[in-house]
Amino acid sequence: MSTGTMEYDPPFTSSVYILCLHPLFAYRVDSFLTKKLSLFDSGPNGLSFAAPSIRPAIPSTSQQVDNLSLVRPSIPSSAAPDPLERFQRVGPGKGQYFLYDAMLRNDWVDWWLQTDYGSRSKIDWDLQNSRAKIWKEFDQVAHSIHGTAKVMCKNCSAVLEHPYTTSKTASGRRQRDGMTKFLQTGDTTKEPFSQEAWDNKHLRFITLNHLPFSLVENPTFRRLISTAQSAPRPLNVPSADIVRRRLFAIVKDRQQDTLRMLPEHAKISVALDCWTSTFGDVFMAITGYFIDADWVYREVLFGFKPLHGTHSGANLGNVLMKTLTECGIQHRVFRLTTGNASNNETLVDALQQCLPNDINVIRIPHLAYVLQLSLNQLLASLKAVPLNDATEIWTDSQLILSKVNAASKKQDISHTLKKVRYLALYIRGSSQRRDSFIAIQPPGQGLMPIQDVRTRWNSTLLMLRREKRLRVFIM
């Protein structure tokens, strides 16, 4: 085979010509020729080849070294995005199918031919462009892992076998007939609308998903229903993964819109706090605050990051630095507000080491924590610090302690606080006592005494304030 100028020969595929090229360029040339050949007339078996009148030549091996632009398109320095990210996930199982899009046909076919199913099958993906009315009700899909071709109903998302269209065999006709039969007798048959049916489905939706009844009065819910009513055709409900990706993209856009309001030479203050879920998962919330050019206060959420491993200052500092770098504001941090735990001091030191020497981050402890420490010292001096970390329930031991406290002749503040706490526990400890206490209040008020806890800095104040408001009913 000559390595000089060659002409395209329709009976052969583009991979034949790669043999004359340097092995290092084989993969890129194959992709380049595949795209270029699709511009020419169609050959046998659905493959595209150059028309006889159009005969571009492939340069020789020596020419390729000098001018690589002839055999491959210009490629940016950054890696090209994964084409799979452009395919929309649909269907059951958190979107286990890719939706065929005619606008992405070349990328779709390239991916599908590399799957297990596509490597041994042949499907005309342009089927949906036919005039058959059946395709107005179905989309073509393929499994995201093994590439098995299916069709999915646009109305109810039911997944059926794909009619292998390149043949007009009895099998293909049965599959097309099955699609038609499904539309005629399947779940997509539209029920006549009635207000009673709508109310029942609405109530079923609320109860099965444990939603509040007030949802129906929410303005955003009513606007959603109004938008759905104005749709010219039945809506395609997105999958959970699609909703998640859309929300993530919207949050990123809003975040960047807010950061663009930050004046050019201004700094931003950052606050962070850790939170543990009921399942034991730990997260760190990172927020930013600044004043824009119009002297308007702005807030932005940088991230709600899961924490793994030890909660050392170095680990927390790495998570914070990575988040600030992703947002592009690591060099504009002025102040960092954290809790009073010792690992937060190490966090600031770790963050400072990652920043240039001319950037000095000022750490400010949470004011609420400072107040809590001060109040705990004050209550401790009065011997009135609550010993419970959470709200307690009324028990026999509480009854004994309350009687002892009532019999005491002390009239100091600690005695008064204990009396208020036991009263709150007693009223809240029984459903009958709660109902009786609410019954003596004006209609619509229904307030209950509250008990303070050690872990909330202002809970003692809230307890006394509520007790003062209810003193008329208590006396």
CSV table of C-alpha atoms in Angstrom, one decimal:
chain,number,residue,atom,x,y,z
A,1,MET,CA,0.0,0.0,0.0
A,2,SER,CA,1.4,3.4,-1.0
A,3,THR,CA,2.0,6.0,1.7
A,4,GLY,CA,1.5,8.8,-0.8
A,5,THR,CA,-1.7,10.4,-2.0
A,6,MET,CA,-4.6,8.0,-1.9
A,7,GLU,CA,-8.2,8.2,-3.1
A,8,TYR,CA,-11.2,7.1,-1.1
A,9,ASP,CA,-12.6,3.8,-2.1
A,10,PRO,CA,-16.2,3.3,-1.1
A,11,PRO,CA,-16.0,-0.4,-0.3
A,12,PHE,CA,-13.6,0.2,2.5
A,13,THR,CA,-14.1,2.0,5.9
A,14,SER,CA,-11.9,4.8,7.2
A,15,SER,CA,-10.0,2.4,9.5
A,16,VAL,CA,-8.2,1.0,6.4
A,17,TYR,CA,-6.5,4.3,5.7
A,18,ILE,CA,-5.2,4.6,9.3
A,19,LEU,CA,-2.7,1.8,8.5
A,20,CYS,CA,-0.7,4.3,6.4
A,21,LEU,CA,-0.5,6.8,9.3
A,22,HIS,CA,1.8,7.0,12.2
A,23,PRO,CA,0.4,4.8,15.1
A,24,LEU,CA,0.5,7.8,17.5
A,25,PHE,CA,-2.1,9.6,15.4
A,26,ALA,CA,-4.3,6.6,14.6
A,27,TYR,CA,-7.1,7.3,17.1
A,28,ARG,CA,-7.4,11.0,16.3
A,29,VAL,CA,-7.3,10.3,12.5
A,30,ASP,CA,-10.0,7.7,12.9
A,31,SER,CA,-12.3,10.2,14.7
A,32,PHE,CA,-11.4,12.9,12.2
A,33,LEU,CA,-12.2,10.8,9.2
A,34,THR,CA,-15.5,9.5,10.7
A,35,LYS,CA,-16.7,13.1,11.1
A,36,LYS,CA,-15.4,14.2,7.7
A,37,LEU,CA,-16.8,11.2,5.8
A,38,SER,CA,-20.3,12.0,7.2
A,39,LEU,CA,-20.3,15.1,5.1
A,40,PHE,CA,-20.3,13.1,1.9
A,41,ASP,CA,-22.9,11.0,0.1
A,42,SER,CA,-24.2,7.8,1.7
A,43,GLY,CA,-22.7,4.5,0.6
A,44,PRO,CA,-23.9,1.0,1.0
A,45,ASN,CA,-25.1,-0.3,4.3
A,46,GLY,CA,-25.8,3.1,5.6
A,47,LEU,CA,-22.1,4.2,5.7
A,48,SER,CA,-21.1,7.6,4.4
A,49,PHE,CA,-18.3,7.9,1.8
A,50,ALA,CA,-17.0,10.5,-0.5
A,51,ALA,CA,-18.9,11.0,-3.7
A,52,PRO,CA,-16.9,10.1,-6.8
A,53,SER,CA,-16.5,13.7,-7.8
A,54,ILE,CA,-15.1,14.6,-4.5
A,55,ARG,CA,-11.7,12.9,-3.8
A,56,PRO,CA,-9.7,14.6,-1.1
A,57,ALA,CA,-6.3,13.1,-0.6
A,58,ILE,CA,-4.6,11.9,2.6
A,59,PRO,CA,-1.0,13.3,2.9
A,60,SER,CA,2.0,11.1,3.2
A,61,THR,CA,3.6,10.1,6.4
A,62,SER,CA,6.3,12.8,6.0
A,63,GLN,CA,3.7,15.4,5.3
A,64,GLN,CA,1.8,14.5,8.4
A,65,VAL,CA,4.7,15.4,10.7
A,66,ASP,CA,5.0,18.8,9.1
A,67,ASN,CA,1.3,19.7,9.0
A,68,LEU,CA,-0.9,17.8,11.4
A,69,SER,CA,-3.8,20.1,10.7
A,70,LEU,CA,-4.6,18.0,7.6
A,71,VAL,CA,-5.4,14.9,9.6
A,72,ARG,CA,-7.0,16.3,12.8
A,73,PRO,CA,-9.0,19.3,13.8
A,74,SER,CA,-7.7,21.8,16.3
A,75,ILE,CA,-8.2,20.6,19.9
A,76,PRO,CA,-8.2,23.0,22.8
A,77,SER,CA,-5.6,22.4,25.5
A,78,SER,CA,-8.2,21.5,28.1
A,79,ALA,CA,-9.8,18.1,28.0
A,80,ALA,CA,-13.0,17.9,25.9
A,81,PRO,CA,-16.2,17.4,28.0
A,82,ASP,CA,-17.5,13.9,28.3
A,83,PRO,CA,-20.3,13.5,25.7
A,84,LEU,CA,-22.2,11.3,28.0
A,85,GLU,CA,-22.9,14.4,30.2
A,86,ARG,CA,-24.9,15.8,27.3
A,87,PHE,CA,-27.3,12.9,27.1
A,88,GLN,CA,-30.5,13.2,29.2
A,89,ARG,CA,-31.2,10.4,31.7
A,90,VAL,CA,-34.7,9.2,31.7
A,91,GLY,CA,-36.8,6.2,32.8
A,92,PRO,CA,-37.0,4.2,36.1
A,93,GLY,CA,-34.2,3.4,38.4
A,94,LYS,CA,-32.9,7.0,38.7
A,95,GLY,CA,-32.7,7.5,35.0
A,96,GLN,CA,-31.0,4.3,33.9
A,97,TYR,CA,-31.6,5.1,30.2
A,98,PHE,CA,-30.2,7.7,27.9
A,99,LEU,CA,-32.7,9.6,25.7
A,100,TYR,CA,-31.9,9.7,22.0
A,101,ASP,CA,-31.5,13.3,20.7
A,102,ALA,CA,-31.3,13.8,16.9
A,103,MET,CA,-29.2,16.9,17.5
A,104,LEU,CA,-26.5,14.7,19.1
A,105,ARG,CA,-26.8,11.9,16.7
A,106,ASN,CA,-23.1,11.5,15.9
A,107,ASP,CA,-22.1,11.5,19.6
A,108,TRP,CA,-24.9,9.1,20.3
A,109,VAL,CA,-24.0,6.6,17.6
A,110,ASP,CA,-20.3,6.8,18.6
A,111,TRP,CA,-21.1,5.9,22.2
A,112,TRP,CA,-23.8,3.3,21.4
A,113,LEU,CA,-21.5,1.3,19.0
A,114,GLN,CA,-19.0,0.9,21.8
A,115,THR,CA,-21.6,-0.7,24.1
A,116,ASP,CA,-22.1,-4.5,24.4
A,117,TYR,CA,-25.5,-4.3,22.7
A,118,GLY,CA,-24.5,-1.8,20.0
A,119,SER,CA,-21.4,-3.7,19.0
A,120,ARG,CA,-23.5,-6.7,17.9
A,121,SER,CA,-26.7,-4.9,16.8
A,122,LYS,CA,-27.9,-2.7,14.0
A,123,ILE,CA,-30.6,0.0,14.6
A,124,ASP,CA,-31.6,2.9,12.4
A,125,TRP,CA,-31.8,5.7,15.0
A,126,ASP,CA,-33.4,8.0,12.4
A,127,LEU,CA,-36.5,5.9,12.7
A,128,GLN,CA,-38.2,8.6,14.8
A,129,ASN,CA,-38.1,11.1,11.9
A,130,SER,CA,-40.4,8.9,9.9
A,131,ARG,CA,-44.0,9.9,9.3
A,132,ALA,CA,-45.5,7.1,11.3
A,133,LYS,CA,-47.9,8.4,13.8
A,134,ILE,CA,-46.7,5.9,16.4
A,135,TRP,CA,-43.5,7.8,16.9
A,136,LYS,CA,-45.3,10.8,18.2
A,137,GLU,CA,-46.0,8.9,21.3
A,138,PHE,CA,-42.6,7.2,21.9
A,139,ASP,CA,-39.0,8.2,22.5
A,140,GLN,CA,-36.0,6.1,21.6
A,141,VAL,CA,-33.7,5.2,24.6
A,142,ALA,CA,-30.7,3.0,25.3
A,143,HIS,CA,-29.5,1.6,28.6
A,144,SER,CA,-26.7,3.7,30.0
A,145,ILE,CA,-24.5,0.8,30.8
A,146,HIS,CA,-25.0,-2.0,28.2
A,147,GLY,CA,-26.7,0.0,25.5
A,148,THR,CA,-29.9,-2.1,25.1
A,149,ALA,CA,-32.2,-0.2,22.8
A,150,LYS,CA,-35.8,0.4,24.0
A,151,VAL,CA,-38.7,2.8,23.4
A,152,MET,CA,-40.3,4.8,26.1
A,153,CYS,CA,-43.9,6.2,26.2
A,154,LYS,CA,-43.9,10.0,26.4
A,155,ASN,CA,-47.1,9.9,28.4
A,156,CYS,CA,-46.4,7.4,31.2
A,157,SER,CA,-42.6,6.6,30.8
A,158,ALA,CA,-43.4,2.9,30.2
A,159,VAL,CA,-40.4,1.2,28.6
A,160,LEU,CA,-41.1,-1.3,25.7
A,161,GLU,CA,-39.0,-3.3,23.3
A,162,HIS,CA,-37.5,-1.4,20.4
A,163,PRO,CA,-38.8,-2.3,16.9
A,164,TYR,CA,-35.7,-3.2,14.9
A,165,THR,CA,-36.6,-1.1,11.9
A,166,THR,CA,-34.1,-2.0,9.4
A,167,SER,CA,-36.0,-5.2,8.6
A,168,LYS,CA,-39.7,-5.7,7.8
A,169,THR,CA,-39.9,-9.1,9.3
A,170,ALA,CA,-42.8,-10.5,11.2
A,171,SER,CA,-40.8,-9.9,14.4
A,172,GLY,CA,-40.5,-6.2,13.6
A,173,ARG,CA,-44.2,-6.0,12.8
A,174,ARG,CA,-45.1,-7.6,16.1
A,175,GLN,CA,-43.1,-5.1,18.0
A,176,ARG,CA,-44.7,-2.2,16.2
A,177,ASP,CA,-48.1,-3.7,16.7
A,178,GLY,CA,-47.2,-4.1,20.4
A,179,MET,CA,-46.5,-0.4,20.6
A,180,THR,CA,-49.8,0.5,19.0
A,181,LYS,CA,-51.7,-1.9,21.2
A,182,PHE,CA,-50.1,-0.4,24.3
A,183,LEU,CA,-51.3,3.0,23.3
A,184,GLN,CA,-54.8,1.7,22.7
A,185,THR,CA,-55.2,-0.4,25.8
A,186,GLY,CA,-52.3,0.5,28.1
A,187,ASP,CA,-52.0,2.8,31.1
A,188,THR,CA,-51.9,5.9,28.8
A,189,THR,CA,-55.6,5.8,28.1
A,190,LYS,CA,-56.8,9.2,29.3
A,191,GLU,CA,-59.5,9.1,31.9
A,192,PRO,CA,-62.3,11.7,31.6
A,193,PHE,CA,-61.6,14.5,34.0
A,194,SER,CA,-63.8,15.0,37.0
A,195,GLN,CA,-63.3,17.2,40.1
A,196,GLU,CA,-63.8,14.2,42.4
A,197,ALA,CA,-61.0,12.2,40.7
A,198,TRP,CA,-58.7,15.3,40.9
A,199,ASP,CA,-59.5,15.8,44.6
A,200,ASN,CA,-58.8,12.1,45.3
A,201,LYS,CA,-55.5,12.1,43.5
A,202,HIS,CA,-54.5,15.3,45.1
A,203,LEU,CA,-55.3,14.0,48.6
A,204,ARG,CA,-53.4,10.7,47.8
A,205,PHE,CA,-50.4,12.7,46.7
A,206,ILE,CA,-50.3,14.6,50.0
A,207,THR,CA,-50.8,11.7,52.3
A,208,LEU,CA,-48.5,9.2,50.6
A,209,ASN,CA,-45.6,11.8,50.5
A,210,HIS,CA,-46.3,13.0,54.1
A,211,LEU,CA,-46.8,16.6,53.0
A,212,PRO,CA,-48.6,19.2,55.0
A,213,PHE,CA,-52.1,20.1,54.1
A,214,SER,CA,-51.1,23.7,53.8
A,215,LEU,CA,-49.2,22.8,50.6
A,216,VAL,CA,-52.3,23.5,48.6
A,217,GLU,CA,-52.3,27.1,49.8
A,218,ASN,CA,-48.7,27.7,49.0
A,219,PRO,CA,-48.4,30.4,46.2
A,220,THR,CA,-45.5,28.5,44.5
A,221,PHE,CA,-47.6,25.3,44.3
A,222,ARG,CA,-50.5,27.2,42.8
A,223,ARG,CA,-48.3,28.8,40.2
A,224,LEU,CA,-46.9,25.3,39.4
A,225,ILE,CA,-50.4,24.0,38.8
A,226,SER,CA,-51.3,27.0,36.7
A,227,THR,CA,-48.2,26.5,34.5
A,228,ALA,CA,-49.1,22.9,34.0
A,229,GLN,CA,-52.6,23.8,32.9
A,230,SER,CA,-51.2,26.2,30.2
A,231,ALA,CA,-49.1,23.5,28.6
A,232,PRO,CA,-50.1,22.8,24.9
A,233,ARG,CA,-49.4,19.1,25.3
A,234,PRO,CA,-48.8,16.6,28.2
A,235,LEU,CA,-45.8,17.4,30.3
A,236,ASN,CA,-42.7,15.3,30.6
A,237,VAL,CA,-41.9,14.9,34.3
A,238,PRO,CA,-38.1,14.9,34.8
A,239,SER,CA,-36.3,12.2,36.8
A,240,ALA,CA,-34.8,12.8,40.2
A,241,ASP,CA,-31.3,13.0,38.8
A,242,ILE,CA,-32.3,15.6,36.2
A,243,VAL,CA,-33.9,17.7,38.9
A,244,ARG,CA,-30.8,17.5,41.1
A,245,ARG,CA,-28.5,18.5,38.2
A,246,ARG,CA,-30.8,21.4,37.3
A,247,LEU,CA,-30.9,22.6,40.9
A,248,PHE,CA,-27.1,22.4,41.1
A,249,ALA,CA,-26.7,24.4,37.9
A,250,ILE,CA,-29.2,27.1,39.1
A,251,VAL,CA,-27.5,27.4,42.5
A,252,LYS,CA,-24.1,27.9,40.8
A,253,ASP,CA,-25.6,30.5,38.5
A,254,ARG,CA,-27.2,32.4,41.4
A,255,GLN,CA,-24.0,32.1,43.4
A,256,GLN,CA,-21.9,33.7,40.6
A,257,ASP,CA,-24.6,36.4,40.0
A,258,THR,CA,-24.3,37.4,43.7
A,259,LEU,CA,-20.4,37.3,43.7
A,260,ARG,CA,-20.4,39.6,40.6
A,261,MET,CA,-22.0,42.3,42.9
A,262,LEU,CA,-18.8,42.2,45.1
A,263,PRO,CA,-16.9,45.5,44.3
A,264,GLU,CA,-13.7,45.0,42.5
A,265,HIS,CA,-11.3,45.8,45.4
A,266,ALA,CA,-13.6,44.8,48.3
A,267,LYS,CA,-13.1,42.0,50.7
A,268,ILE,CA,-15.7,39.4,51.8
A,269,SER,CA,-16.4,37.9,55.3
A,270,VAL,CA,-16.9,34.2,55.6
A,271,ALA,CA,-18.7,32.3,58.4
A,272,LEU,CA,-18.8,28.5,58.9
A,273,ASP,CA,-20.4,26.1,61.2
A,274,CYS,CA,-20.7,22.3,61.4
A,275,TRP,CA,-23.9,20.4,61.7
A,276,THR,CA,-24.7,16.7,62.4
A,277,SER,CA,-27.8,15.0,60.9
A,278,THR,CA,-29.9,12.5,62.8
A,279,PHE,CA,-28.1,9.8,60.8
A,280,GLY,CA,-24.7,10.9,62.1
A,281,ASP,CA,-23.6,12.6,58.8
A,282,VAL,CA,-21.5,15.7,59.4
A,283,PHE,CA,-21.7,18.8,57.2
A,284,MET,CA,-20.0,22.1,57.2
A,285,ALA,CA,-21.9,25.2,55.9
A,286,ILE,CA,-19.8,28.0,54.4
A,287,THR,CA,-21.5,31.3,53.8
A,288,GLY,CA,-20.2,34.7,52.7
A,289,TYR,CA,-21.3,38.3,53.5
A,290,PHE,CA,-20.4,41.6,51.9
A,291,ILE,CA,-21.7,45.1,51.1
A,292,ASP,CA,-22.1,45.9,47.4
A,293,ALA,CA,-21.4,49.1,45.6
A,294,ASP,CA,-24.9,50.4,46.4
A,295,TRP,CA,-24.4,49.7,50.2
A,296,VAL,CA,-26.8,46.7,50.0
A,297,TYR,CA,-26.1,43.8,52.4
A,298,ARG,CA,-25.5,40.6,50.4
A,299,GLU,CA,-25.3,36.9,51.5
A,300,VAL,CA,-24.1,33.9,49.4
A,301,LEU,CA,-23.9,30.2,50.2
A,302,PHE,CA,-20.5,28.8,49.1
A,303,GLY,CA,-21.2,25.2,50.0
A,304,PHE,CA,-22.7,22.7,52.3
A,305,LYS,CA,-19.8,20.2,52.4
A,306,PRO,CA,-19.9,16.7,53.9
A,307,LEU,CA,-17.0,16.0,56.2
A,308,HIS,CA,-15.1,12.8,56.3
A,309,GLY,CA,-12.4,11.6,58.6
A,310,THR,CA,-11.3,13.4,61.7
A,311,HIS,CA,-12.6,16.9,62.4
A,312,SER,CA,-9.1,18.3,62.9
A,313,GLY,CA,-8.3,21.9,62.0
A,314,ALA,CA,-6.1,20.8,59.1
A,315,ASN,CA,-8.9,18.7,57.6
A,316,LEU,CA,-11.5,21.5,58.0
A,317,GLY,CA,-9.1,24.0,56.6
A,318,ASN,CA,-8.5,21.9,53.5
A,319,VAL,CA,-12.3,21.7,52.9
A,320,LEU,CA,-12.7,25.4,53.4
A,321,MET,CA,-9.7,26.3,51.1
A,322,LYS,CA,-11.0,24.0,48.3
A,323,THR,CA,-14.4,25.6,48.5
A,324,LEU,CA,-13.1,29.1,48.4
A,325,THR,CA,-10.8,28.3,45.5
A,326,GLU,CA,-13.8,26.8,43.5
A,327,CYS,CA,-15.6,30.0,44.0
A,328,GLY,CA,-12.5,32.1,43.1
A,329,ILE,CA,-12.5,34.2,46.2
A,330,GLN,CA,-9.7,32.6,48.2
A,331,HIS,CA,-7.6,35.8,47.9
A,332,ARG,CA,-10.4,38.1,49.0
A,333,VAL,CA,-11.3,36.7,52.4
A,334,PHE,CA,-11.1,39.4,55.1
A,335,ARG,CA,-12.7,37.9,58.2
A,336,LEU,CA,-13.6,34.3,59.3
A,337,THR,CA,-16.3,33.7,61.9
A,338,THR,CA,-16.2,30.3,63.6
A,339,GLY,CA,-17.2,28.6,66.8
A,340,ASN,CA,-15.0,28.6,69.9
A,341,ALA,CA,-13.8,25.0,69.6
A,342,SER,CA,-10.0,24.5,69.6
A,343,ASN,CA,-9.9,22.9,66.2
A,344,ASN,CA,-11.2,26.2,64.7
A,345,GLU,CA,-8.0,27.9,65.8
A,346,THR,CA,-6.0,25.2,63.9
A,347,LEU,CA,-8.4,25.7,61.0
A,348,VAL,CA,-7.4,29.3,60.6
A,349,ASP,CA,-3.7,28.5,60.9
A,350,ALA,CA,-4.1,25.9,58.2
A,351,LEU,CA,-6.0,28.3,55.9
A,352,GLN,CA,-3.4,31.1,56.5
A,353,GLN,CA,-0.6,28.8,55.4
A,354,CYS,CA,-2.4,28.2,52.1
A,355,LEU,CA,-2.7,31.9,51.4
A,356,PRO,CA,-0.1,34.4,50.3
A,357,ASN,CA,1.8,36.3,53.0
A,358,ASP,CA,0.1,39.6,52.2
A,359,ILE,CA,-3.3,38.2,53.1
A,360,ASN,CA,-4.2,38.1,56.8
A,361,VAL,CA,-7.4,36.4,57.8
A,362,ILE,CA,-9.0,37.7,61.0
A,363,ARG,CA,-10.9,35.2,63.1
A,364,ILE,CA,-13.9,36.2,65.1
A,365,PRO,CA,-15.7,33.7,67.4
A,366,HIS,CA,-19.4,33.4,67.3
A,367,LEU,CA,-21.0,36.0,69.4
A,368,ALA,CA,-23.7,33.6,70.5
A,369,TYR,CA,-21.1,31.3,71.9
A,370,VAL,CA,-19.5,34.1,73.8
A,371,LEU,CA,-22.9,35.0,75.3
A,372,GLN,CA,-23.5,31.4,76.2
A,373,LEU,CA,-20.2,31.1,78.1
A,374,SER,CA,-20.9,34.4,79.9
A,375,LEU,CA,-24.4,33.4,80.9
A,376,ASN,CA,-23.3,29.9,82.0
A,377,GLN,CA,-20.8,31.6,84.3
A,378,LEU,CA,-23.5,33.9,85.7
A,379,LEU,CA,-26.0,31.1,86.3
A,380,ALA,CA,-23.2,28.9,87.8
A,381,SER,CA,-22.5,31.6,90.4
A,382,LEU,CA,-26.2,31.6,91.2
A,383,LYS,CA,-26.3,27.8,91.2
A,384,ALA,CA,-29.0,27.9,88.6
A,385,VAL,CA,-27.4,26.3,85.6
A,386,PRO,CA,-29.8,23.7,84.0
A,387,LEU,CA,-28.3,20.2,84.1
A,388,ASN,CA,-30.2,18.7,81.2
A,389,ASP,CA,-29.0,18.9,77.6
A,390,ALA,CA,-32.5,18.3,76.1
A,391,THR,CA,-36.1,18.7,77.2
A,392,GLU,CA,-37.0,16.2,79.9
A,393,ILE,CA,-40.2,14.3,80.6
A,394,TRP,CA,-42.2,14.1,83.9
A,395,THR,CA,-41.2,11.1,86.0
A,396,ASP,CA,-41.6,10.0,89.6
A,397,SER,CA,-38.2,11.2,90.4
A,398,GLN,CA,-39.1,14.6,89.1
A,399,LEU,CA,-42.2,14.6,91.4
A,400,ILE,CA,-40.0,13.9,94.4
A,401,LEU,CA,-37.6,16.6,93.5
A,402,SER,CA,-40.3,19.1,93.0
A,403,LYS,CA,-41.8,18.4,96.4
A,404,VAL,CA,-38.4,18.8,98.0
A,405,ASN,CA,-37.9,22.1,96.3
A,406,ALA,CA,-41.4,23.3,97.3
A,407,ALA,CA,-40.7,22.4,100.9
A,408,SER,CA,-37.5,24.4,100.9
A,409,LYS,CA,-37.5,27.7,102.7
A,410,LYS,CA,-35.0,29.3,100.4
A,411,GLN,CA,-36.3,32.2,98.3
A,412,ASP,CA,-33.2,32.8,96.1
A,413,ILE,CA,-33.2,32.8,92.3
A,414,SER,CA,-32.0,29.1,92.0
A,415,HIS,CA,-35.1,28.1,94.0
A,416,THR,CA,-37.4,30.1,91.7
A,417,LEU,CA,-35.8,28.7,88.5
A,418,LYS,CA,-36.2,25.1,89.8
A,419,LYS,CA,-39.9,25.8,90.6
A,420,VAL,CA,-40.5,27.2,87.1
A,421,ARG,CA,-38.8,24.2,85.5
A,422,TYR,CA,-40.8,21.6,87.5
A,423,LEU,CA,-44.0,23.4,86.7
A,424,ALA,CA,-43.2,23.3,82.9
A,425,LEU,CA,-42.3,19.6,83.2
A,426,TYR,CA,-45.5,18.8,85.1
A,427,ILE,CA,-47.9,20.5,82.7
A,428,ARG,CA,-46.2,19.1,79.6
A,429,GLY,CA,-45.9,15.6,81.0
A,430,SER,CA,-49.5,14.5,80.4
A,431,SER,CA,-51.8,15.0,77.4
A,432,GLN,CA,-54.8,15.5,79.8
A,433,ARG,CA,-52.9,18.3,81.7
A,434,ARG,CA,-51.9,19.9,78.4
A,435,ASP,CA,-55.5,19.9,77.2
A,436,SER,CA,-56.7,21.3,80.5
A,437,PHE,CA,-54.1,24.1,80.5
A,438,ILE,CA,-54.9,25.1,76.9
A,439,ALA,CA,-58.6,25.1,77.8
A,440,ILE,CA,-58.2,27.9,80.4
A,441,GLN,CA,-56.5,30.1,77.8
A,442,PRO,CA,-58.3,32.4,75.3
A,443,PRO,CA,-59.3,30.6,72.0
A,444,GLY,CA,-56.5,30.5,69.5
A,445,GLN,CA,-53.6,31.1,72.0
A,446,GLY,CA,-52.8,27.6,73.2
A,447,LEU,CA,-49.3,28.3,74.6
A,448,MET,CA,-47.4,25.9,76.8
A,449,PRO,CA,-44.6,26.4,79.4
A,450,ILE,CA,-41.1,25.6,78.1
A,451,GLN,CA,-38.1,24.1,79.8
A,452,ASP,CA,-34.6,25.5,79.5
A,453,VAL,CA,-31.6,23.4,78.4
A,454,ARG,CA,-27.9,23.7,79.0
A,455,THR,CA,-27.0,23.6,75.3
A,456,ARG,CA,-29.0,26.7,74.3
A,457,TRP,CA,-27.6,29.9,75.6
A,458,ASN,CA,-30.9,31.9,75.7
A,459,SER,CA,-33.2,29.1,76.7
A,460,THR,CA,-33.5,30.2,80.4
A,461,LEU,CA,-34.5,33.7,79.2
A,462,LEU,CA,-37.1,32.2,76.9
A,463,MET,CA,-38.5,30.0,79.7
A,464,LEU,CA,-38.9,32.9,82.1
A,465,ARG,CA,-40.4,35.1,79.3
A,466,ARG,CA,-43.0,32.4,78.5
A,467,GLU,CA,-43.7,31.9,82.2
A,468,LYS,CA,-44.3,35.6,82.7
A,469,ARG,CA,-46.8,35.6,79.8
A,470,LEU,CA,-48.7,32.6,81.3
A,471,ARG,CA,-48.6,33.7,84.9
A,472,VAL,CA,-52.2,34.6,85.0
A,473,PHE,CA,-53.3,31.1,84.0
A,474,ILE,CA,-50.7,29.5,86.3
A,475,MET,CA,-51.8,31.4,89.4
